[in-house]
PDB file of C-alpha atoms and ligand atoms in Angstrom:
ATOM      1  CA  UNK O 260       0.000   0.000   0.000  1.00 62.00           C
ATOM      2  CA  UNK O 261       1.107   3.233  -0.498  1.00 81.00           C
ATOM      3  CA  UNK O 262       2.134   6.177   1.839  1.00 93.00           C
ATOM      4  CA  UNK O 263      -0.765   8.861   3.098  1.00 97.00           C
ATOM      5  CA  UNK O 264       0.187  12.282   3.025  1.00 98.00           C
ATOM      6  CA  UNK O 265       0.710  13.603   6.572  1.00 98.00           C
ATOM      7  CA  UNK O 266      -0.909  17.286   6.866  1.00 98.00           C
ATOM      8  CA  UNK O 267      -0.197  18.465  10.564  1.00 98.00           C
ATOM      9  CA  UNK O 268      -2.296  21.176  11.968  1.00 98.00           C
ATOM     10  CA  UNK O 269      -1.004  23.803  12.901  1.00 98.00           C
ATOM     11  CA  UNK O 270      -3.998  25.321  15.133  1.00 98.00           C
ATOM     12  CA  UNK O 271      -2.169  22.800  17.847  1.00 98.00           C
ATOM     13  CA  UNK O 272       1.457  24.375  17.222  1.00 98.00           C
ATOM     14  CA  UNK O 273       2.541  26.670  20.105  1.00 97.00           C
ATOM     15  CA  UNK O 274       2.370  29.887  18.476  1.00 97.00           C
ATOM     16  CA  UNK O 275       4.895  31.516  20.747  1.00 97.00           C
ATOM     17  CA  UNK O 276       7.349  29.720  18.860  1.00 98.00           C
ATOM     18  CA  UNK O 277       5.903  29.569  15.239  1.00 98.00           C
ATOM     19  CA  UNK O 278       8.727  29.658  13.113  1.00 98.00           C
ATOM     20  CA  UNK O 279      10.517  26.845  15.369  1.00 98.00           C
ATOM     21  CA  UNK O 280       7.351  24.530  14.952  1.00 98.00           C
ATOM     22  CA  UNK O 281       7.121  25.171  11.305  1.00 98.00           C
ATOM     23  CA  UNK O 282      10.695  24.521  10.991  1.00 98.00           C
ATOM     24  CA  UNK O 283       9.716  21.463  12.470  1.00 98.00           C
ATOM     25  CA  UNK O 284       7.735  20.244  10.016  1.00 98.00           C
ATOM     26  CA  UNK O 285      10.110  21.402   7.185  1.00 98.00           C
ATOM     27  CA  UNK O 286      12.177  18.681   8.643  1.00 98.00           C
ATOM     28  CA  UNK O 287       9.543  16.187   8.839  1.00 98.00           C
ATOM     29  CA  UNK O 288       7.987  13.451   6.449  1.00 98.00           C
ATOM     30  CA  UNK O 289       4.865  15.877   6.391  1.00 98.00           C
ATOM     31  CA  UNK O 290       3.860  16.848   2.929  1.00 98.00           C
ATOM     32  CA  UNK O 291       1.377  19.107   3.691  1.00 98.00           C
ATOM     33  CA  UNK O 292       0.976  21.821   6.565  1.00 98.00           C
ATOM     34  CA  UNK O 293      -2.829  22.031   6.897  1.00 99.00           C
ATOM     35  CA  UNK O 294      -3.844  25.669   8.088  1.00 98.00           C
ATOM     36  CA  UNK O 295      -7.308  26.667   9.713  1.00 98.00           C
ATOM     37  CA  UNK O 296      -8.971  29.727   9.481  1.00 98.00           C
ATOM     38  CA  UNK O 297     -11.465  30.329  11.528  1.00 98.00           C
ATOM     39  CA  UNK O 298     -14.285  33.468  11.872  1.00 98.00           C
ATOM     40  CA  UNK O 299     -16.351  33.197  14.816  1.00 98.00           C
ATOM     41  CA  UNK O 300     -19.382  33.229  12.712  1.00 98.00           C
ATOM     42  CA  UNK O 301     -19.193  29.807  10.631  1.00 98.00           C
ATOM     43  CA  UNK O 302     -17.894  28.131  13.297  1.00 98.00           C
ATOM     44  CA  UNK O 303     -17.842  28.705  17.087  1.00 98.00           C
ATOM     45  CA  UNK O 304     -14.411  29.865  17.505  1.00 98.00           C
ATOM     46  CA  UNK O 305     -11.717  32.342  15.854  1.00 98.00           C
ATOM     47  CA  UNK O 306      -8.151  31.508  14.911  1.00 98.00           C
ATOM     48  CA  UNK O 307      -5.753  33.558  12.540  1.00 98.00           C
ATOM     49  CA  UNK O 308      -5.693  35.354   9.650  1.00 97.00           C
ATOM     50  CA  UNK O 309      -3.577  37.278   7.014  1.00 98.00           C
ATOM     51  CA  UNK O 310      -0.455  38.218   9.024  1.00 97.00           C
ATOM     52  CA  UNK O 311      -0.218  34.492  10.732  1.00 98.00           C
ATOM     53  CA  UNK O 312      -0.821  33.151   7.615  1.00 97.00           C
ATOM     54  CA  UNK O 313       1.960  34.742   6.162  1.00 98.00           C
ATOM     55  CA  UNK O 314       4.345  34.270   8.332  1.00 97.00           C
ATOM     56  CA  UNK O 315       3.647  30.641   8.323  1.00 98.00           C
ATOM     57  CA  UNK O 316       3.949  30.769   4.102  1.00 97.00           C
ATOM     58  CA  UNK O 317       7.262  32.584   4.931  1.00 97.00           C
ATOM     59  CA  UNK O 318       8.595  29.600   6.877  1.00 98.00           C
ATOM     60  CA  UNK O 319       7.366  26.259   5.300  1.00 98.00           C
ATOM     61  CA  UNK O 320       8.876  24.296   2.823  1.00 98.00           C
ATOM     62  CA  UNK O 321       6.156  22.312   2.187  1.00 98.00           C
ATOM     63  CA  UNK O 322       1.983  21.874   0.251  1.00 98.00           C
ATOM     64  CA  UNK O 323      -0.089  24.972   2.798  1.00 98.00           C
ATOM     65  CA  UNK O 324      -3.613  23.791   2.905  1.00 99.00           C
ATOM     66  CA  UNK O 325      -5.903  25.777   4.230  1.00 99.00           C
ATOM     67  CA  UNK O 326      -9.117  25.214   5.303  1.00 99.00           C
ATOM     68  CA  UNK O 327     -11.892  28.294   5.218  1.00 99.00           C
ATOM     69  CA  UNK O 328     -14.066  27.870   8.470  1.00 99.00           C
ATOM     70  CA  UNK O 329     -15.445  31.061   7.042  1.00 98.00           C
ATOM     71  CA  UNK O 330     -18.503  32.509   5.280  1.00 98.00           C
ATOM     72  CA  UNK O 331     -18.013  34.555   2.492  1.00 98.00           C
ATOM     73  CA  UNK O 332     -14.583  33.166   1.471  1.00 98.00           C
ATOM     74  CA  UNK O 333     -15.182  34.338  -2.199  1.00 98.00           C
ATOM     75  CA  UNK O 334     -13.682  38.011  -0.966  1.00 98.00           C
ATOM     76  CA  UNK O 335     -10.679  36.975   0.407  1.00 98.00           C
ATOM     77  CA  UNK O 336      -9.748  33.885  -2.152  1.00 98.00           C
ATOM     78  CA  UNK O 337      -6.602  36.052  -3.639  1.00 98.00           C
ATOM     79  CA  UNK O 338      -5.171  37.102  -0.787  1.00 98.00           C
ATOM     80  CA  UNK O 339      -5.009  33.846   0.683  1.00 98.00           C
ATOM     81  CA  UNK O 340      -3.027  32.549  -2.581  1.00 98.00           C
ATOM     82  CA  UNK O 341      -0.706  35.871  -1.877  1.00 98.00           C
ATOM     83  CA  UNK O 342      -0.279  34.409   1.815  1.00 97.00           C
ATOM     84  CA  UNK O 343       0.965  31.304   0.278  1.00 97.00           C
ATOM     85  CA  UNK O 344      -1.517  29.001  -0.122  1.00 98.00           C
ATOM     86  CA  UNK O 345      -1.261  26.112  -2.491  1.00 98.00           C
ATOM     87  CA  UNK O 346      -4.751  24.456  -1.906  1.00 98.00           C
ATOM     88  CA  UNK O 347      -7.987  26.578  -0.830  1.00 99.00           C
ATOM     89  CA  UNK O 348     -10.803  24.771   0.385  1.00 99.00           C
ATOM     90  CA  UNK O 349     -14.081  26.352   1.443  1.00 99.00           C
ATOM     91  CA  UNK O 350     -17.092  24.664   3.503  1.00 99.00           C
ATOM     92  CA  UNK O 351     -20.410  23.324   1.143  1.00 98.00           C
ATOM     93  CA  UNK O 352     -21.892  24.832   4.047  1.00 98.00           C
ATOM     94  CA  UNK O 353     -20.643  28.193   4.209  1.00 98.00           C
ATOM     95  CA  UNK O 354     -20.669  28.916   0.139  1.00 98.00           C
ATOM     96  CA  UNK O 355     -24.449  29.567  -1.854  1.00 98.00           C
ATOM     97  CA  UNK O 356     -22.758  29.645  -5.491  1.00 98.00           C
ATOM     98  CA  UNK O 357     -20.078  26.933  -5.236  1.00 98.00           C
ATOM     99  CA  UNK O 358     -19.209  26.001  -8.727  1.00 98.00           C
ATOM    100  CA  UNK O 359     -18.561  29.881  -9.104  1.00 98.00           C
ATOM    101  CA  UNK O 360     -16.433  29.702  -6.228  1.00 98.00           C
ATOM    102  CA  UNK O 361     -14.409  26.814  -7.293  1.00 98.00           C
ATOM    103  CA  UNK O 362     -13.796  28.426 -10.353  1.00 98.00           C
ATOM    104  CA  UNK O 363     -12.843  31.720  -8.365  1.00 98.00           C
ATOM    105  CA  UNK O 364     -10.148  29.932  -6.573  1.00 98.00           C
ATOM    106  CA  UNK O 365      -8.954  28.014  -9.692  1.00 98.00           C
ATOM    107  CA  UNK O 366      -7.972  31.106 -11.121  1.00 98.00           C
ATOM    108  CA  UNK O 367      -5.328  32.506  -8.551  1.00 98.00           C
ATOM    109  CA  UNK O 368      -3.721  29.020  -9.472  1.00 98.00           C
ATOM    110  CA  UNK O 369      -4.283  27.440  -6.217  1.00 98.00           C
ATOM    111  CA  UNK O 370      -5.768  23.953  -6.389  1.00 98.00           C
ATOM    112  CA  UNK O 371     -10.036  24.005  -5.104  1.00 99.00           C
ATOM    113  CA  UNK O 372     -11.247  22.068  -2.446  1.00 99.00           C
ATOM    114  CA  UNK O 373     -14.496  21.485  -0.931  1.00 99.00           C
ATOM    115  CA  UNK O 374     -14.860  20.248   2.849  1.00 99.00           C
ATOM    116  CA  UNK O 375     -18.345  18.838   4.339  1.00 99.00           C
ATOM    117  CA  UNK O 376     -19.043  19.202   7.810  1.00 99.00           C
ATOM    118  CA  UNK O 377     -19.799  15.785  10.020  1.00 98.00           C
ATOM    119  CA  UNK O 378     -24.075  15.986   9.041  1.00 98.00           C
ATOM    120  CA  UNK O 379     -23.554  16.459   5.257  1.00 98.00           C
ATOM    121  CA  UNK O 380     -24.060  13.929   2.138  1.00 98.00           C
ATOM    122  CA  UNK O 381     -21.541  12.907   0.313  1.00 98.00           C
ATOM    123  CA  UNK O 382     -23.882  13.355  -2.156  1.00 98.00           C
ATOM    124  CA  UNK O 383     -24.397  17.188  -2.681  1.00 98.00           C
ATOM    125  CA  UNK O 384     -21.170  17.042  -4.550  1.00 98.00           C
ATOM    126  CA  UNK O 385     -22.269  14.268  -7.145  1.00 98.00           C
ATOM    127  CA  UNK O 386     -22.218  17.835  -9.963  1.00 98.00           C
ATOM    128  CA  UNK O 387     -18.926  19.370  -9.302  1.00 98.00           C
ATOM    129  CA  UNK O 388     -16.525  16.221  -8.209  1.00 98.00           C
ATOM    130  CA  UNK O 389     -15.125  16.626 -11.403  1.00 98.00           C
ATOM    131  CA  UNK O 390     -14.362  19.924 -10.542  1.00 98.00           C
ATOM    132  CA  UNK O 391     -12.097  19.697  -7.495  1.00 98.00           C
ATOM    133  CA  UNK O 392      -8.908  18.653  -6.364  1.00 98.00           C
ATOM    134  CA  UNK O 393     -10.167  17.573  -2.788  1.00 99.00           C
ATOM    135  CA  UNK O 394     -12.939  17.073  -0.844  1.00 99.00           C
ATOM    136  CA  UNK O 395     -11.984  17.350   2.974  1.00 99.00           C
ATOM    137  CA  UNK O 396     -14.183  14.838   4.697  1.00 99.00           C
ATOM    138  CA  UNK O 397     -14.798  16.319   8.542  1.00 99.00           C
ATOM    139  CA  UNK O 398     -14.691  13.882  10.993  1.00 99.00           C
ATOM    140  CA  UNK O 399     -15.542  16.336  14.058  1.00 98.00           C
ATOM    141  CA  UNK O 400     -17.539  19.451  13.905  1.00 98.00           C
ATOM    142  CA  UNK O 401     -15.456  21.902  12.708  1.00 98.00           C
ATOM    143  CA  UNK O 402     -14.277  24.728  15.138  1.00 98.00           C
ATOM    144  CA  UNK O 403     -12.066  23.330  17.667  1.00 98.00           C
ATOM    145  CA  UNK O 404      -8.461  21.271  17.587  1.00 97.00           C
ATOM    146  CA  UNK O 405      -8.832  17.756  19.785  1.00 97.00           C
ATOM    147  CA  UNK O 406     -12.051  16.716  19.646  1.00 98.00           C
ATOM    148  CA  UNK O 407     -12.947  13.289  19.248  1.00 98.00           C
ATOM    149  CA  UNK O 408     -13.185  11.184  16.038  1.00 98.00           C
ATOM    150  CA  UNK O 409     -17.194  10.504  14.451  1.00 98.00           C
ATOM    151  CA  UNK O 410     -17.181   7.043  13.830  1.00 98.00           C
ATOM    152  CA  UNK O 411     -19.788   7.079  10.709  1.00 98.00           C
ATOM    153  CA  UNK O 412     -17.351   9.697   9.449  1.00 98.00           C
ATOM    154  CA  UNK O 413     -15.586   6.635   7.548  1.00 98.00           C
ATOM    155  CA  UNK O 414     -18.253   5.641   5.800  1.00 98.00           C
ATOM    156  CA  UNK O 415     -18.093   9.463   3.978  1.00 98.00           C
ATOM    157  CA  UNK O 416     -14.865   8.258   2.991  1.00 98.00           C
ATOM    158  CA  UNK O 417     -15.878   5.168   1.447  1.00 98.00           C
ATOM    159  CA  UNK O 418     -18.602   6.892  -0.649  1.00 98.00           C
ATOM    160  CA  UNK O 419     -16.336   9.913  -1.560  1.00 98.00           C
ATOM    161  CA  UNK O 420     -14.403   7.272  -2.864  1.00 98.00           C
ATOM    162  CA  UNK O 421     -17.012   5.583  -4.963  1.00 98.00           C
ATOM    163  CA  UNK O 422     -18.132   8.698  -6.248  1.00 98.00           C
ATOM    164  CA  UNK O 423     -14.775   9.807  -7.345  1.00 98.00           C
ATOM    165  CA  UNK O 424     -14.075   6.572  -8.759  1.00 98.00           C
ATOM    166  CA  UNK O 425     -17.154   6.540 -10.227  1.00 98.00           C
ATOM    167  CA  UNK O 426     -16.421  10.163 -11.969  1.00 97.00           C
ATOM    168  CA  UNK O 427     -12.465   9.641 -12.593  1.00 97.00           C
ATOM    169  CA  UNK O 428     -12.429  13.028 -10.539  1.00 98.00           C
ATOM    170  CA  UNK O 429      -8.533  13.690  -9.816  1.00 97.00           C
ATOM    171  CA  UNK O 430      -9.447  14.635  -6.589  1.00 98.00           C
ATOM    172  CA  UNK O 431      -7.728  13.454  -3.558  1.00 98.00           C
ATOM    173  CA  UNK O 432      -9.652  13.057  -0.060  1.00 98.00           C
ATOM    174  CA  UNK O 433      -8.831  14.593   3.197  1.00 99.00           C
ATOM    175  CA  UNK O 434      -9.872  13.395   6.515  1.00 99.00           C
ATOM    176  CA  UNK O 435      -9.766  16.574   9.753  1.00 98.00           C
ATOM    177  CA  UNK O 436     -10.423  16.027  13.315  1.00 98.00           C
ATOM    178  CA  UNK O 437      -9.703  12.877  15.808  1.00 98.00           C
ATOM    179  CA  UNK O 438      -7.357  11.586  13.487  1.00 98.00           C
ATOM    180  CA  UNK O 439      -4.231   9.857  14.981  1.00 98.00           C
ATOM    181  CA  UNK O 440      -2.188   6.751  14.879  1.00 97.00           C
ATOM    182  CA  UNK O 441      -5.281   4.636  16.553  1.00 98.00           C
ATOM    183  CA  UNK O 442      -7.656   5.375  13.190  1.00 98.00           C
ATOM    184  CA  UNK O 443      -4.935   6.046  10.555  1.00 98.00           C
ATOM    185  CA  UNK O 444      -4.825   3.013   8.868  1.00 97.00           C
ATOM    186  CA  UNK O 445      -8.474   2.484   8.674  1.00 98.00           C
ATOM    187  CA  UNK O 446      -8.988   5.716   7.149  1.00 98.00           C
ATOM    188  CA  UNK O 447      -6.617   4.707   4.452  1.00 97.00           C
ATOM    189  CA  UNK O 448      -7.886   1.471   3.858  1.00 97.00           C
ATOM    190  CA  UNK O 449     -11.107   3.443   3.109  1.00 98.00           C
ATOM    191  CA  UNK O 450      -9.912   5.646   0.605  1.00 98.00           C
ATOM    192  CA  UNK O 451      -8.291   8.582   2.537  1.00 98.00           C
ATOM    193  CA  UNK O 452      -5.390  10.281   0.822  1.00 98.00           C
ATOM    194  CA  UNK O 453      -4.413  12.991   2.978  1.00 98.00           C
ATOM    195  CA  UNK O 454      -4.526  13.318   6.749  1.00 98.00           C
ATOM    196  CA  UNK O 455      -5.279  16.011   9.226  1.00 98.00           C
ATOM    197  CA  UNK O 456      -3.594  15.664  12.769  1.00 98.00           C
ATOM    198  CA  UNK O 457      -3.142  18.279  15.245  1.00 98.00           C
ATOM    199  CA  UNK O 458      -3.073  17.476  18.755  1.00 98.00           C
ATOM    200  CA  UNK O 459      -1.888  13.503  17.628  1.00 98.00           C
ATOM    201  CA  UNK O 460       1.364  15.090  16.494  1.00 98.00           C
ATOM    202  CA  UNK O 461       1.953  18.622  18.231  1.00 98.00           C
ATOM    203  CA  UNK O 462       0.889  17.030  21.745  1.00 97.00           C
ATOM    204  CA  UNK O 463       3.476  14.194  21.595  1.00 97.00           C
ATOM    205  CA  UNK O 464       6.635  13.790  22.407  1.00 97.00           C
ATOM    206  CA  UNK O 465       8.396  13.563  19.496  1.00 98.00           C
ATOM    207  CA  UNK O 466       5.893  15.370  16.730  1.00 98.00           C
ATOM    208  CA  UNK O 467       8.739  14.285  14.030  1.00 98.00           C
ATOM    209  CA  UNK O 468       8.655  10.438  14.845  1.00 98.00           C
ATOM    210  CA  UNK O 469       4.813  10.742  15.432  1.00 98.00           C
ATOM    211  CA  UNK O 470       4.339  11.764  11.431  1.00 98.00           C
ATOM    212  CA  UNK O 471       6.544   9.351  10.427  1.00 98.00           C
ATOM    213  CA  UNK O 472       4.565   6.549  12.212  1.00 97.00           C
ATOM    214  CA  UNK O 473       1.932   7.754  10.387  1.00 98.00           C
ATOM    215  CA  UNK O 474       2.983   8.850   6.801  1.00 97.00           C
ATOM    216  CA  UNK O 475       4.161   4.538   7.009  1.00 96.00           C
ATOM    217  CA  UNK O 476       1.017   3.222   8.992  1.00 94.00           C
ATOM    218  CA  UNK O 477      -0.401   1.449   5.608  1.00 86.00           C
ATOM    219  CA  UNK O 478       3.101  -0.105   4.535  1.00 81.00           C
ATOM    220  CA  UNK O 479       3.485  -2.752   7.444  1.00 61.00           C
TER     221      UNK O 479
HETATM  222  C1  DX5 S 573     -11.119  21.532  13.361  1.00 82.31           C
HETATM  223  C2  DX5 S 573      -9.970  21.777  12.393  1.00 82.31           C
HETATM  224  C3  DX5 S 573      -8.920  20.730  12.442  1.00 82.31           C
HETATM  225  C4  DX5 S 573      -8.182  20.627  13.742  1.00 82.31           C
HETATM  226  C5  DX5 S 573      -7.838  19.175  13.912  1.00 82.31           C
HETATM  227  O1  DX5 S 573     -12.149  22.427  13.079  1.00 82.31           O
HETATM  228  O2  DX5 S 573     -10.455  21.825  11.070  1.00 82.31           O
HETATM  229  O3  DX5 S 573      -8.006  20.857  11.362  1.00 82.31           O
HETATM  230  O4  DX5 S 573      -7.004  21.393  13.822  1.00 82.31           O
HETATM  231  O5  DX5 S 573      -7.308  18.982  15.173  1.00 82.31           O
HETATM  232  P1  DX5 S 573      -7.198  17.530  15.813  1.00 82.31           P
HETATM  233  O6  DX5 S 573      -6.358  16.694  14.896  1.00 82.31           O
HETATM  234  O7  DX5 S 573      -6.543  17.804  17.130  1.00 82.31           O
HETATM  235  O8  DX5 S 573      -8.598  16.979  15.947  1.00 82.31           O
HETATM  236 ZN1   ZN S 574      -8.985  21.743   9.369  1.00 82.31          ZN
END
């Protein structure tokens, strides 16, 4: 089997210390450095924005993929490519005209993707699959860093897996929230590509060793 793309969170990184952490993961088997944005009005809670987010672009060596918790992301799609990113996905939730907005972030060059919360069918994206290059599969409610893992969150995987199968969409799926060494490998085995972990890397010991036990959880 192959390897899963590691994308650490960095709402769990000790901010104090930002470039060190992101340094970090520049030395790390991490691919990706998954990046939250949060607005207090989407979601419950309110992380960074433009200045953090550019710091962080500054520093890393690797994919930034961040994730809108954020209505209206439409306005502020270029300016998040400016900051650095490489993939922009919004919420199904948070976006009325969503093909337009896939489009929209298309065109700054970044690559589009398209996260569901916990509650939402795989389904609604049956249209525009063909369309994206990932669908971020929540397996908390958004908002908050270590919460615990939905179980029937798996299943999403399995039939965003089917559906881009079914499609011969290029896009790659992305599990966020609970996700750690315990679930890793069953997440790959249904279909995951790329996974989120914040507190399962940032609050162990040795965050460097922890991706690595990850990024190689499907080759033993
Ligand atoms: C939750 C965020 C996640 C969060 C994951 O709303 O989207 O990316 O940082 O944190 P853990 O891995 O600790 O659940
Ligand atoms: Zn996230």
């Amino acid at each position: 089997m192959s390897k899963v793309i590691v994308a650490p969170s960095v709402l769990s990184a000790d901010f104090g210390n930002l470039e060190r952490d992101i340094q970090m993961l520049n030395s790390s088997e991490a691919e990706w450095i998954h990046i939250d944005v949060m607005d207090g009005v989407f979601v419950p809670n309110i992380s960074f924005g433009f200045p953090v987010l550019q710091a962080i672009g500054k520093h890393s060596k690797k994919v930034n993929d961040v994730h809108l918790m954020i209505v209206q992301p439409e306005k502020y799609l270029q300016q998040f490519r400016d900051a650095g990113a490489h993939m922009i996905t919004v919420h199904y939730e948070a976006v009325t005209h969503l093909d337009s907005v896939i489009h929209q972030i298309k065109k700054t060059g970044a690559g589009a993707g398209v996260a569901l919360n916990p509650s939402t069918p795989v389904s609604v994206l049956k249209e525009i699959i063909h369309l994206l290059d990932l669908v971020l599969v929540m397996s908390v409610n958004p908002g908050f860093g270590g919460q615990k893992f939905i179980p029937y969150t798996i299943n999403k995987v399995k039939e965003t897996k089917a559906l881009i199968l079914a499609s011969g969409s290029p896009a790659k799926i992305e599990v966020d929230g609970g996700v750690g060494l315990n679930n890793a490998k069953e997440l790959m085995d249904a279909g995951a590509d790329v996974l989120v972990a914040g507190n399962a890397v940032f609050k162990t010991e040795n965050p460097v060793e922890t991706i690595r036990q990850i990024r190689n959880i499907g080759t033993k």
